[in-house]
Short mmCIF file of C-alpha atoms in Angstrom, two decimals:
data_model
loop_
_atom_site.label_atom_id
_atom_site.label_comp_id
_atom_site.label_asym_id
_atom_site.label_seq_id
_atom_site.Cartn_x
_atom_site.Cartn_y
_atom_site.Cartn_z
CA MET E 1 84.84 67.20 337.66
CA SER E 2 82.43 68.64 335.12
CA SER E 3 82.98 68.22 331.40
CA THR E 4 81.89 70.46 328.58
CA PRO E 5 79.50 68.69 326.28
CA ASN E 6 81.10 67.30 323.14
CA PRO E 7 80.29 69.15 319.94
CA PRO E 8 77.01 67.99 318.45
CA ASP E 9 77.55 65.03 316.14
CA PRO E 10 75.98 65.81 312.76
CA PHE E 11 75.46 62.14 312.00
CA THR E 12 73.55 61.52 315.18
CA ALA E 13 71.34 64.46 314.25
CA LEU E 14 70.90 63.10 310.74
CA LYS E 15 70.06 59.66 312.07
CA GLN E 16 67.56 61.15 314.47
CA ALA E 17 65.93 63.06 311.63
CA TYR E 18 65.89 59.89 309.55
CA ASP E 19 64.35 57.83 312.34
CA ASP E 20 61.66 60.47 312.80
CA ALA E 21 60.75 60.53 309.13
CA ALA E 22 61.73 57.05 307.94
CA GLN E 23 58.45 55.36 308.57
CA ALA E 24 56.45 57.88 306.62
CA TRP E 25 59.04 58.12 303.84
CA GLY E 26 59.52 54.43 303.69
CA GLN E 27 55.84 53.67 303.36
CA THR E 28 55.36 56.29 300.67
CA VAL E 29 58.29 55.07 298.60
CA GLU E 30 57.34 51.41 299.08
CA GLN E 31 53.80 52.15 297.91
CA MET E 32 55.23 53.94 294.92
CA VAL E 33 57.55 51.08 293.91
CA GLY E 34 54.71 48.60 294.37
CA THR E 35 52.53 50.19 291.70
CA GLU E 36 51.84 48.82 288.23
CA GLU E 37 53.28 52.02 286.76
CA PHE E 38 56.58 51.52 288.51
CA ALA E 39 56.66 47.85 287.49
CA ALA E 40 55.95 48.79 283.87
CA ALA E 41 58.65 51.45 283.88
CA SER E 42 61.24 49.19 285.51
CA GLY E 43 60.27 46.41 283.09
CA GLN E 44 60.94 48.75 280.18
CA PHE E 45 64.23 49.81 281.73
CA LEU E 46 65.26 46.19 282.17
CA LYS E 47 64.33 45.41 278.58
CA ARG E 48 66.50 48.26 277.26
CA TYR E 49 69.35 47.22 279.56
CA VAL E 50 69.19 43.62 278.34
CA GLU E 51 69.06 44.70 274.69
CA MET E 52 72.04 46.97 275.21
CA GLN E 53 74.03 44.25 276.96
CA ALA E 54 73.20 41.75 274.24
CA ALA E 55 74.25 44.23 271.52
CA VAL E 56 77.55 44.96 273.29
CA ARG E 57 78.23 41.27 273.68
CA THR E 58 77.45 40.49 270.05
CA SER E 59 79.61 43.30 268.72
CA SER E 60 82.52 42.57 271.05
CA ALA E 61 82.38 38.89 270.10
CA ALA E 62 82.38 39.82 266.40
CA ALA E 63 85.34 42.18 266.94
CA ALA E 64 87.27 39.53 268.90
CA ASP E 65 86.52 36.96 266.21
CA SER E 66 87.80 39.22 263.41
CA LEU E 67 90.96 39.88 265.41
CA HIS E 68 91.41 36.14 266.04
CA LEU E 69 91.08 36.65 269.76
CA THR E 70 89.58 34.17 272.15
CA THR E 71 85.98 34.97 272.99
CA LYS E 72 83.91 34.29 276.10
CA ASP E 73 82.18 31.49 274.19
CA ASP E 74 85.50 29.82 273.45
CA VAL E 75 86.48 29.86 277.11
CA ALA E 76 83.01 28.59 278.04
CA ARG E 77 83.40 25.67 275.64
CA VAL E 78 86.69 24.69 277.27
CA ALA E 79 85.08 25.02 280.69
CA GLN E 80 82.28 22.70 279.58
CA LEU E 81 84.81 20.15 278.41
CA VAL E 82 86.54 20.33 281.78
CA GLY E 83 83.13 19.92 283.41
CA ASN E 84 82.51 16.82 281.33
CA VAL E 85 85.79 15.29 282.44
CA GLU E 86 84.95 16.13 286.04
CA ARG E 87 81.61 14.41 285.67
CA LYS E 88 83.27 11.29 284.28
CA VAL E 89 85.73 11.22 287.17
CA ASP E 90 82.76 11.58 289.50
CA GLU E 91 81.04 8.65 287.80
CA LEU E 92 84.17 6.54 288.13
CA THR E 93 84.33 7.44 291.82
CA ASP E 94 80.73 6.26 292.13
CA GLU E 95 81.62 2.98 290.50
CA LEU E 96 84.60 2.57 292.82
CA HIS E 97 82.37 3.26 295.81
CA ALA E 98 79.87 0.68 294.56
CA LEU E 99 82.65 -1.84 294.10
CA VAL E 100 83.99 -1.24 297.60
CA ASP E 101 80.45 -1.59 298.96
CA ARG E 102 79.95 -4.89 297.12
CA LEU E 103 83.28 -6.23 298.40
CA ALA E 104 82.33 -5.29 301.93
CA GLN E 105 79.12 -7.28 301.59
CA VAL E 106 80.83 -10.49 300.48
CA PRO E 107 80.32 -13.09 303.22
CA GLY E 108 83.34 -14.44 305.09
CA THR E 109 84.50 -11.33 306.90
CA ASN E 110 87.02 -9.39 304.93
CA VAL E 111 87.93 -10.61 301.50
CA LEU E 112 90.72 -8.11 301.08
CA SER E 113 92.48 -9.07 304.28
CA GLU E 114 92.17 -12.76 303.33
CA LEU E 115 93.73 -11.97 299.99
CA GLY E 116 96.44 -10.08 301.83
CA GLU E 117 97.18 -13.09 304.04
CA ARG E 118 97.42 -15.40 301.06
CA LEU E 119 99.73 -12.95 299.30
CA THR E 120 101.93 -12.87 302.40
CA SER E 121 102.18 -16.64 302.45
CA ILE E 122 103.03 -16.69 298.74
CA GLU E 123 105.69 -14.05 299.35
CA ALA E 124 107.15 -16.14 302.15
CA SER E 125 107.30 -19.16 299.87
CA LEU E 126 108.97 -17.11 297.17
CA GLN E 127 111.53 -15.88 299.64
CA ARG E 128 112.28 -19.45 300.64
CA LEU E 129 112.60 -20.28 296.96
CA THR E 130 115.09 -17.52 296.33
CA ALA E 131 116.89 -18.31 299.56
CA GLY E 132 117.10 -21.97 298.50
CA PRO E 133 119.75 -21.57 295.74
CA ALA E 134 121.87 -19.38 297.97
CA VAL E 135 121.81 -22.03 300.65
CA ALA E 136 122.54 -24.65 298.09
CA ARG E 137 125.35 -22.49 296.69
CA GLY E 138 126.80 -22.19 300.13
CA ARG E 139 126.70 -25.97 300.54
CA ASP E 140 127.85 -27.06 297.09
CA GLU E 141 129.91 -23.96 296.31
CA ALA E 142 132.22 -24.60 293.41
CA PRO E 143 135.72 -23.13 293.41
CA PRO E 144 135.74 -19.38 292.75
CA ARG E 145 137.00 -20.00 289.27
CA ALA E 146 133.72 -21.59 288.23
CA THR E 147 132.08 -19.92 285.28
CA GLU E 148 128.69 -18.20 285.37
CA LYS E 149 127.32 -20.87 283.12
CA GLY E 150 128.43 -23.54 285.51
CA ALA E 151 126.96 -21.68 288.42
CA GLY E 152 123.72 -21.33 286.58
CA THR E 153 123.57 -24.99 285.98
CA ARG E 154 124.19 -25.65 289.64
CA SER E 155 121.59 -23.11 290.56
CA ARG E 156 118.94 -24.77 288.46
CA ALA E 157 119.87 -28.03 290.01
CA SER E 158 119.53 -26.50 293.46
CA THR E 159 116.19 -25.02 292.57
CA GLY E 160 115.07 -28.41 291.59
CA ARG E 161 116.00 -29.66 295.02
CA THR E 162 114.04 -26.99 296.81
CA ARG E 163 110.86 -27.57 294.92
CA SER E 164 109.75 -30.56 296.86
CA PRO E 165 109.34 -28.83 300.27
CA ARG E 166 107.22 -26.11 298.62
CA THR E 167 104.98 -28.69 297.04
CA THR E 168 104.68 -30.41 300.37
CA GLU E 169 103.89 -27.13 302.04
CA GLN E 170 101.12 -26.30 299.60
CA SER E 171 99.51 -29.71 299.47
CA PRO E 172 97.48 -29.41 302.68
CA SER E 173 95.71 -26.36 301.33
CA MET V 1 92.25 65.28 325.16
CA THR V 2 93.11 68.44 327.10
CA THR V 3 91.18 70.07 329.92
CA THR V 4 89.27 73.27 329.16
CA PRO V 5 89.50 76.27 331.48
CA ASN V 6 86.19 75.26 333.04
CA GLY V 7 87.42 71.73 333.66
CA GLY V 8 85.85 69.98 330.63
CA ASP V 9 87.52 67.84 328.00
CA ALA V 10 88.33 69.39 324.67
CA PRO V 11 89.66 67.81 321.47
CA GLU V 12 93.36 68.36 320.96
CA ASN V 13 93.13 69.32 317.32
CA LEU V 14 90.77 69.74 314.42
CA ALA V 15 91.34 66.19 313.20
CA GLU V 16 90.02 64.88 316.46
CA LEU V 17 87.24 67.45 316.59
CA PHE V 18 85.91 66.40 313.20
CA LYS V 19 86.85 62.71 313.71
CA LEU V 20 88.70 62.76 310.42
CA ASP V 21 89.96 59.19 310.80
CA LYS V 22 86.41 57.95 311.15
CA LEU V 23 85.24 60.10 308.30
CA GLU V 24 87.93 58.55 306.14
CA GLU V 25 86.92 55.04 307.20
CA GLY V 26 83.26 55.76 306.51
CA MET V 27 84.06 57.13 303.08
CA ARG V 28 86.10 54.05 302.32
CA ILE V 29 83.27 51.72 303.37
CA SER V 30 80.74 53.73 301.38
CA MET V 31 82.87 53.70 298.24
CA PHE V 32 84.53 50.29 298.28
CA GLY V 33 82.29 48.22 300.52
CA ALA V 34 82.77 46.55 303.87
CA GLU V 35 85.89 44.49 304.41
CA ILE V 36 85.82 41.92 307.15
CA GLU V 37 86.67 38.25 307.47
CA THR V 38 83.59 36.04 307.20
CA GLY V 39 82.89 32.31 307.09
CA THR V 40 85.88 31.50 309.31
CA THR V 41 84.72 28.23 310.88
CA PRO V 42 87.09 25.58 309.48
CA LYS V 43 85.61 23.21 306.91
CA ASP V 44 86.82 20.66 304.38
CA VAL V 45 85.73 20.02 300.83
CA VAL V 46 83.93 16.68 300.53
CA TRP V 47 82.77 16.79 296.92
CA THR V 48 82.57 19.12 293.96
CA ARG V 49 80.62 19.06 290.72
CA ASN V 50 81.18 22.00 288.37
CA LYS V 51 80.72 25.05 290.65
CA THR V 52 78.82 23.17 293.35
CA THR V 53 80.86 22.30 296.43
CA LEU V 54 79.92 20.20 299.44
CA TYR V 55 81.76 21.19 302.60
CA ARG V 56 81.92 19.53 306.00
CA TYR V 57 82.55 21.74 309.00
CA ASN V 58 85.25 20.46 311.33
CA PRO V 59 83.61 19.25 314.53
CA ILE V 60 84.14 21.42 317.59
CA GLY V 61 83.50 18.58 320.04
CA PRO V 62 82.21 15.03 319.92
CA ILE V 63 79.40 14.37 317.46
CA ALA V 64 76.41 13.68 319.68
CA HIS V 65 73.76 13.32 317.00
CA ARG V 66 74.18 10.73 314.28
CA PRO V 67 72.15 12.21 311.40
CA PRO V 68 74.22 14.97 309.81
CA VAL V 69 72.69 18.31 308.90
CA LEU V 70 72.95 19.55 305.32
CA LEU V 71 72.64 23.34 304.96
CA VAL V 72 71.39 24.51 301.56
CA TYR V 73 71.30 28.15 300.56
CA ALA V 74 69.84 30.01 297.58
CA LEU V 75 71.38 30.65 294.20
CA ILE V 76 71.73 34.34 295.05
CA ASN V 77 74.22 35.74 297.57
CA LYS V 78 76.66 33.41 299.26
CA PRO V 79 76.11 30.68 301.84
CA TYR V 80 78.58 32.08 304.36
CA VAL V 81 75.50 33.71 305.88
CA PHE V 82 75.32 30.45 307.85
CA ASP V 83 78.72 31.27 309.29
CA LEU V 84 78.86 35.03 309.08
CA ARG V 85 81.11 35.72 312.08
CA PRO V 86 82.11 33.42 314.96
CA GLU V 87 79.67 35.25 317.23
CA SER V 88 76.86 35.12 314.69
CA SER V 89 77.39 31.69 313.17
CA PHE V 90 74.45 29.33 312.97
CA ALA V 91 76.74 26.58 311.70
CA ARG V 92 78.98 26.98 314.74
CA HIS V 93 75.91 26.82 317.01
CA LEU V 94 74.97 23.47 315.49
CA LEU V 95 78.55 22.22 315.87
CA GLU V 96 78.57 23.30 319.49
CA HIS V 97 75.41 21.22 320.00
CA GLY V 98 77.08 18.11 318.66
CA PHE V 99 75.77 18.04 315.10
CA ASP V 100 77.78 16.95 312.08
CA VAL V 101 77.26 19.91 309.74
CA PHE V 102 77.62 19.98 305.96
CA LEU V 103 77.16 22.96 303.65
CA LEU V 104 76.16 22.94 300.00
CA ASP V 105 77.56 25.90 298.11
CA TRP V 106 76.22 26.40 294.59
CA GLY V 107 79.24 28.54 293.71
CA GLU V 108 79.52 31.38 291.23
CA PRO V 109 78.29 30.48 287.74
CA GLY V 110 80.41 31.30 284.74
CA TRP V 111 79.28 31.98 281.19
CA GLU V 112 79.33 28.24 280.54
CA ASP V 113 76.67 27.76 283.26
CA ARG V 114 74.00 30.00 281.74
CA GLN V 115 71.94 26.94 280.78
CA THR V 116 72.14 25.44 284.29
CA SER V 117 68.62 24.88 285.52
CA PHE V 118 66.87 23.61 288.64
CA ASP V 119 66.73 20.26 286.86
CA VAL V 120 70.49 20.12 287.10
CA LEU V 121 70.83 21.60 290.57
CA VAL V 122 67.91 19.88 292.31
CA GLY V 123 67.75 16.84 290.06
CA GLU V 124 71.45 15.99 289.90
CA HIS V 125 73.70 17.98 292.21
CA LEU V 126 71.57 17.81 295.34
CA PRO V 127 71.05 14.02 295.23
CA LYS V 128 74.75 13.52 294.56
CA ALA V 129 75.68 15.81 297.45
CA GLU V 130 73.30 13.83 299.64
CA GLU V 131 74.97 10.58 298.64
CA ARG V 132 78.48 11.89 299.25
CA MET V 133 77.52 13.42 302.58
CA LEU V 134 75.98 10.17 303.84
CA ARG V 135 79.05 8.25 302.74
CA ALA V 136 81.38 10.71 304.44
CA SER V 137 79.36 10.71 307.64
CA ARG V 138 78.59 6.96 307.53
CA SER V 139 74.94 7.70 308.12
CA ASP V 140 71.78 6.28 306.64
CA ASP V 141 69.73 9.47 306.85
CA TYR V 142 70.09 13.18 307.56
CA THR V 143 68.44 16.50 308.25
CA LEU V 144 67.94 18.77 305.28
CA PHE V 145 67.96 22.47 306.13
CA GLY V 146 67.09 24.96 303.40
CA TYR V 147 67.12 28.72 303.65
CA CYS V 148 65.16 31.04 301.31
CA MET V 149 65.30 29.64 297.75
CA GLY V 150 67.46 26.89 299.23
CA GLY V 151 64.37 25.96 301.28
CA THR V 152 62.30 25.67 298.11
CA MET V 153 65.00 23.51 296.58
CA ALA V 154 65.22 21.41 299.74
CA ALA V 155 61.44 20.90 299.77
CA MET V 156 61.52 19.80 296.14
CA HIS V 157 64.34 17.37 296.84
CA ALA V 158 62.54 16.00 299.91
CA ALA V 159 59.48 15.43 297.71
CA LEU V 160 61.45 13.78 294.93
CA ARG V 161 63.82 11.68 297.08
CA PRO V 162 62.28 11.43 300.53
CA GLU V 163 63.89 8.09 301.43
CA ARG V 164 66.93 9.37 303.29
CA VAL V 165 65.69 12.75 304.53
CA ARG V 166 64.99 12.16 308.20
CA ASN V 167 63.98 15.74 309.02
CA LEU V 168 63.21 18.76 306.88
CA VAL V 169 63.75 22.30 308.12
CA THR V 170 62.79 25.19 305.86
CA LEU V 171 63.67 28.74 306.74
CA THR V 172 61.77 31.53 304.97
CA ALA V 173 61.24 29.22 302.02
CA PRO V 174 58.90 30.55 299.33
CA ILE V 175 56.43 27.83 298.37
CA ASP V 176 53.18 29.59 297.44
CA PHE V 177 53.83 32.43 295.00
CA SER V 178 50.21 33.49 294.60
CA ASP V 179 50.87 36.60 296.69
CA ALA V 180 54.56 37.52 296.80
CA GLY V 181 53.87 41.15 297.67
CA THR V 182 55.67 43.70 295.52
CA PHE V 183 57.57 40.94 293.74
CA SER V 184 54.24 39.69 292.33
CA VAL V 185 53.71 43.07 290.70
CA TRP V 186 57.26 43.31 289.35
CA THR V 187 57.41 39.77 288.04
CA ASP V 188 54.02 39.93 286.34
CA ARG V 189 54.35 38.49 282.84
CA GLU V 190 53.13 41.83 281.50
CA HIS V 191 56.19 43.62 282.88
CA LEU V 192 58.91 40.99 283.01
CA ASP V 193 59.88 38.61 280.25
CA ALA V 194 62.25 36.28 282.10
CA GLU V 195 63.10 34.27 278.99
CA MET V 196 64.18 37.46 277.21
CA VAL V 197 66.33 38.46 280.21
CA ALA V 198 67.98 35.04 280.38
CA ALA V 199 68.58 34.94 276.64
CA GLY V 200 69.95 38.47 276.56
CA LEU V 201 72.16 38.37 279.62
CA GLY V 202 73.16 34.74 279.88
CA ASN V 203 73.53 34.87 283.64
CA VAL V 204 71.64 37.57 285.51
CA PRO V 205 74.25 39.68 287.33
CA GLY V 206 74.23 39.62 291.10
CA GLU V 207 74.03 43.40 291.17
CA LEU V 208 70.73 43.28 289.27
CA ILE V 209 69.27 40.74 291.70
CA ASP V 210 70.55 42.83 294.59
CA LEU V 211 68.96 45.93 293.11
CA GLY V 212 65.62 44.14 292.92
CA ASN V 213 65.82 43.03 296.55
CA LYS V 214 66.89 46.42 297.82
CA MET V 215 64.26 48.28 295.84
CA LEU V 216 61.59 46.52 297.87
CA ARG V 217 62.56 48.86 300.71
CA PRO V 218 64.68 51.53 299.11
CA VAL V 219 64.67 54.00 301.99
CA THR V 220 65.73 51.43 304.57
CA ASN V 221 68.29 49.75 302.31
CA TYR V 222 69.89 52.77 300.72
CA VAL V 223 69.46 55.60 303.25
CA GLY V 224 68.94 53.78 306.54
CA ALA V 225 71.87 51.39 306.12
CA GLN V 226 74.28 54.23 305.36
CA LEU V 227 73.07 56.35 308.27
CA THR V 228 73.32 53.41 310.64
CA MET V 229 76.90 52.86 309.52
CA TRP V 230 77.81 56.52 310.09
CA GLU V 231 76.06 56.60 313.43
CA ARG V 232 77.87 53.48 314.67
CA LEU V 233 81.18 54.63 313.30
CA MET V 234 81.08 58.16 314.69
CA GLY V 235 79.65 56.93 317.98
CA GLY V 236 82.58 54.57 318.42
CA GLN V 237 80.32 51.49 318.50
CA ASP V 238 81.38 48.00 317.46
CA MET V 239 81.18 47.77 313.68
CA THR V 240 81.80 44.04 313.33
CA GLY V 241 78.22 42.93 312.89
CA TRP V 242 77.31 45.78 310.56
CA LEU V 243 80.35 45.23 308.38
CA ALA V 244 79.78 41.49 308.12
CA MET V 245 76.13 41.94 307.20
CA SER V 246 76.91 44.73 304.74
CA LYS V 247 79.59 42.63 303.08
CA TRP V 248 77.22 39.68 302.71
CA VAL V 249 74.29 41.74 301.43
CA ASN V 250 76.48 43.28 298.73
CA ASP V 251 78.31 40.08 297.86
CA GLY V 252 75.85 38.74 295.33
CA VAL V 253 76.46 36.06 292.74
CA ALA V 254 75.04 35.82 289.26
CA PHE V 255 71.88 33.79 288.78
CA PRO V 256 72.28 31.16 286.03
CA GLY V 257 70.07 32.40 283.20
CA ARG V 258 68.05 29.23 282.69
CA ALA V 259 67.43 28.85 286.42
CA PHE V 260 66.39 32.52 286.58
CA ALA V 261 63.88 32.02 283.79
CA GLN V 262 62.51 28.98 285.65
CA TRP V 263 62.41 30.80 288.96
CA ILE V 264 60.43 33.72 287.56
CA GLY V 265 58.35 31.72 285.09
CA SER V 266 57.51 28.49 286.88
CA PHE V 267 57.41 29.83 290.42
CA TYR V 268 56.45 33.53 290.48
CA GLN V 269 54.37 33.68 287.30
CA GLU V 270 52.80 30.24 287.19
CA ASN V 271 53.01 29.12 290.83
CA ARG V 272 53.54 25.56 289.68
CA LEU V 273 54.88 24.13 292.92
CA VAL V 274 51.65 24.43 294.92
CA LYS V 275 49.59 23.44 291.91
CA GLY V 276 51.51 20.18 291.63
CA GLU V 277 52.68 21.11 288.14
CA MET V 278 56.37 21.55 288.86
CA THR V 279 58.67 18.99 287.30
CA ILE V 280 62.37 18.26 287.73
CA ASN V 281 63.83 16.29 284.83
CA ASP V 282 60.24 15.47 283.81
CA GLU V 283 59.50 14.02 287.25
CA PRO V 284 56.54 15.68 288.99
CA VAL V 285 57.33 17.35 292.32
CA ASP V 286 54.59 16.16 294.63
CA LEU V 287 54.97 17.89 297.99
CA SER V 288 52.57 15.42 299.60
CA ARG V 289 55.37 12.85 299.40
CA ILE V 290 57.06 14.78 302.20
CA ALA V 291 56.18 12.70 305.25
CA MET V 292 59.21 13.26 307.48
CA PRO V 293 59.10 15.67 310.44
CA LEU V 294 58.93 19.24 309.18
CA LEU V 295 59.89 22.51 310.86
CA ASN V 296 58.85 25.44 308.69
CA ILE V 297 60.08 28.83 309.90
CA ALA V 298 59.20 32.32 308.67
CA GLY V 299 59.83 35.91 309.73
CA GLU V 300 56.97 38.23 310.66
CA ARG V 301 58.80 41.20 309.15
CA ASP V 302 60.16 39.36 306.13
CA HIS V 303 59.39 41.49 303.05
CA ILE V 304 61.26 39.22 300.61
CA VAL V 305 59.40 36.05 301.56
CA PRO V 306 56.33 37.10 303.54
CA PRO V 307 55.03 34.40 305.90
CA GLY V 308 52.11 33.80 303.54
CA MET V 309 54.52 32.39 300.97
CA ALA V 310 56.11 29.94 303.40
CA ARG V 311 53.20 28.79 305.56
CA PRO V 312 51.31 26.73 302.89
CA LEU V 313 54.02 24.09 302.88
CA ASN V 314 52.55 22.71 306.09
CA ASP V 315 49.24 22.16 304.35
CA LEU V 316 50.78 20.46 301.35
CA VAL V 317 52.94 17.86 303.06
CA SER V 318 51.69 14.67 304.66
CA SER V 319 54.02 14.84 307.68
CA VAL V 320 52.28 14.07 310.95
CA ASP V 321 55.02 15.82 312.87
CA ARG V 322 54.96 19.33 311.39
CA GLU V 323 55.31 22.77 312.84
CA PHE V 324 55.09 26.30 311.52
CA PHE V 325 57.19 28.65 313.62
CA LEU V 326 56.91 32.43 313.20
CA LEU V 327 59.65 34.68 314.51
CA PRO V 328 59.46 38.45 315.01
CA ALA V 329 62.28 39.12 312.57
CA GLY V 330 63.10 39.90 308.97
CA HIS V 331 64.43 37.75 306.14
CA VAL V 332 68.07 37.78 307.20
CA GLY V 333 67.78 39.06 310.76
CA LEU V 334 66.13 35.86 311.92
CA LEU V 335 69.27 33.89 311.07
CA VAL V 336 72.04 36.32 312.02
CA GLY V 337 70.36 39.19 313.86
CA THR V 338 70.88 39.93 317.54
CA GLY V 339 67.76 37.94 318.39
CA ALA V 340 68.80 34.82 316.49
CA ARG V 341 70.92 33.49 319.33
CA LYS V 342 67.88 33.40 321.59
CA GLY V 343 65.23 32.83 318.92
CA LEU V 344 65.97 30.75 315.89
CA TRP V 345 69.13 28.90 316.92
CA PRO V 346 67.87 27.22 320.12
CA LYS V 347 64.54 26.50 318.44
CA VAL V 348 66.21 24.63 315.59
CA SER V 349 68.83 22.81 317.68
CA GLY V 350 66.21 21.82 320.27
CA TRP V 351 63.80 20.57 317.59
CA LEU V 352 66.58 18.60 315.91
CA GLU V 353 67.93 17.13 319.14
CA ALA V 354 64.51 15.66 319.82
CA ARG V 355 64.47 14.08 316.36
CA SER V 356 68.07 12.99 315.89
CA GLY V 357 68.31 10.18 318.40
#
């Protein structure tokens, strides 16, 4: 089955024309922009542009100031303060890293885990201590009518009784 | 489509005949710019300082090479050029080859950053990013990869703090500014007062920087790019690559005023780096302190950083293992062009694999 050719695409034609002429055009224009004259002219243009931008900025800042509006400089100052805080946090992080590094270098494996184990043993002792009065209460329980003061007295007495095993437990260490 | 009396295909209506939908799309692109998702490879923020952000790309597979790679881009345009589209992503290529990839993004400066200089960026932010990257990756050393001005910054950092830079890769990095082509003429002190520009504008708008880059080849950049777009669009070709590139090219960021004045003054006008006169926070930048393996890459058709600006780095360093690699490509094409997948990418990953054991 034969097909009629699609209508000519104007962009393909344009691209073809461009490809044919681009090298010559390109070189000519590149030579032109590479001249001292072009550099001088663009330098002058840039100078005027910068002067204009600076004048606009100065006048808009003055207008904002007279209207008691926040200027770009005000926002920049706040941003710098935030940046300073960020830097300090960064420095603290560095110090924390250094501390962690130093701890890791302490001989005797892991200091933190050793501390953790000792804390666990202290916690266990404390639990026994707190459990002691309850046990004692259960053993020497006064009649329910006993006053709080009386109970407290008994409790202290019980605590006194439970001290000795703890002392014994700790002595080997 | 309907069939013509002689058996051919004919457009059903005028809209189809004149491809009005495509004309509308082309007009929209010409007027409002290309819209396409870019920089889609997932990454996490590791560290920030002011506008500078250090990212870590999420690994695609197991990390096979211990030293991470830090990608550093210029202060102009945005660093998603390293990860333009999934099919044209250099970062993804490195991830696929088992590298742990980090990206340093200088961000978009605000008015408060107009005094930010290379002393701050190279002297403070880059070393801090290095430290945070090494901590995050639990590595002792790394590969520093700098592209364009990012390459110049990377070289300066490698000279100032060489201790932890295991490999240095520079891609189209301007080092010797004695002959920068047309830029040398434009930035001549007689025509351009960079201090006046920085003082007057604060930050130099991205559009102005973009204008300067495009005016190097105005016919190609202004006429050729548009015609290529129309040709691809009307011809029904895939527009993805063109759109992504167009978006990136036109997505400039402002140049911090102080850094701009330094870039034009100390580099283009005074060529301090190769003369050994460049200082960062009063510390001399001595390129001969670079002794790590160096891969220095340039593009034959690069008109922004001609190979002559990049090549001298190899003569200034003291690295025994050094290579200058010239690719038949332009400034951006060598990283994301159709040839990059077979040219630059395997060259870099192969070179790094041999030096990342």
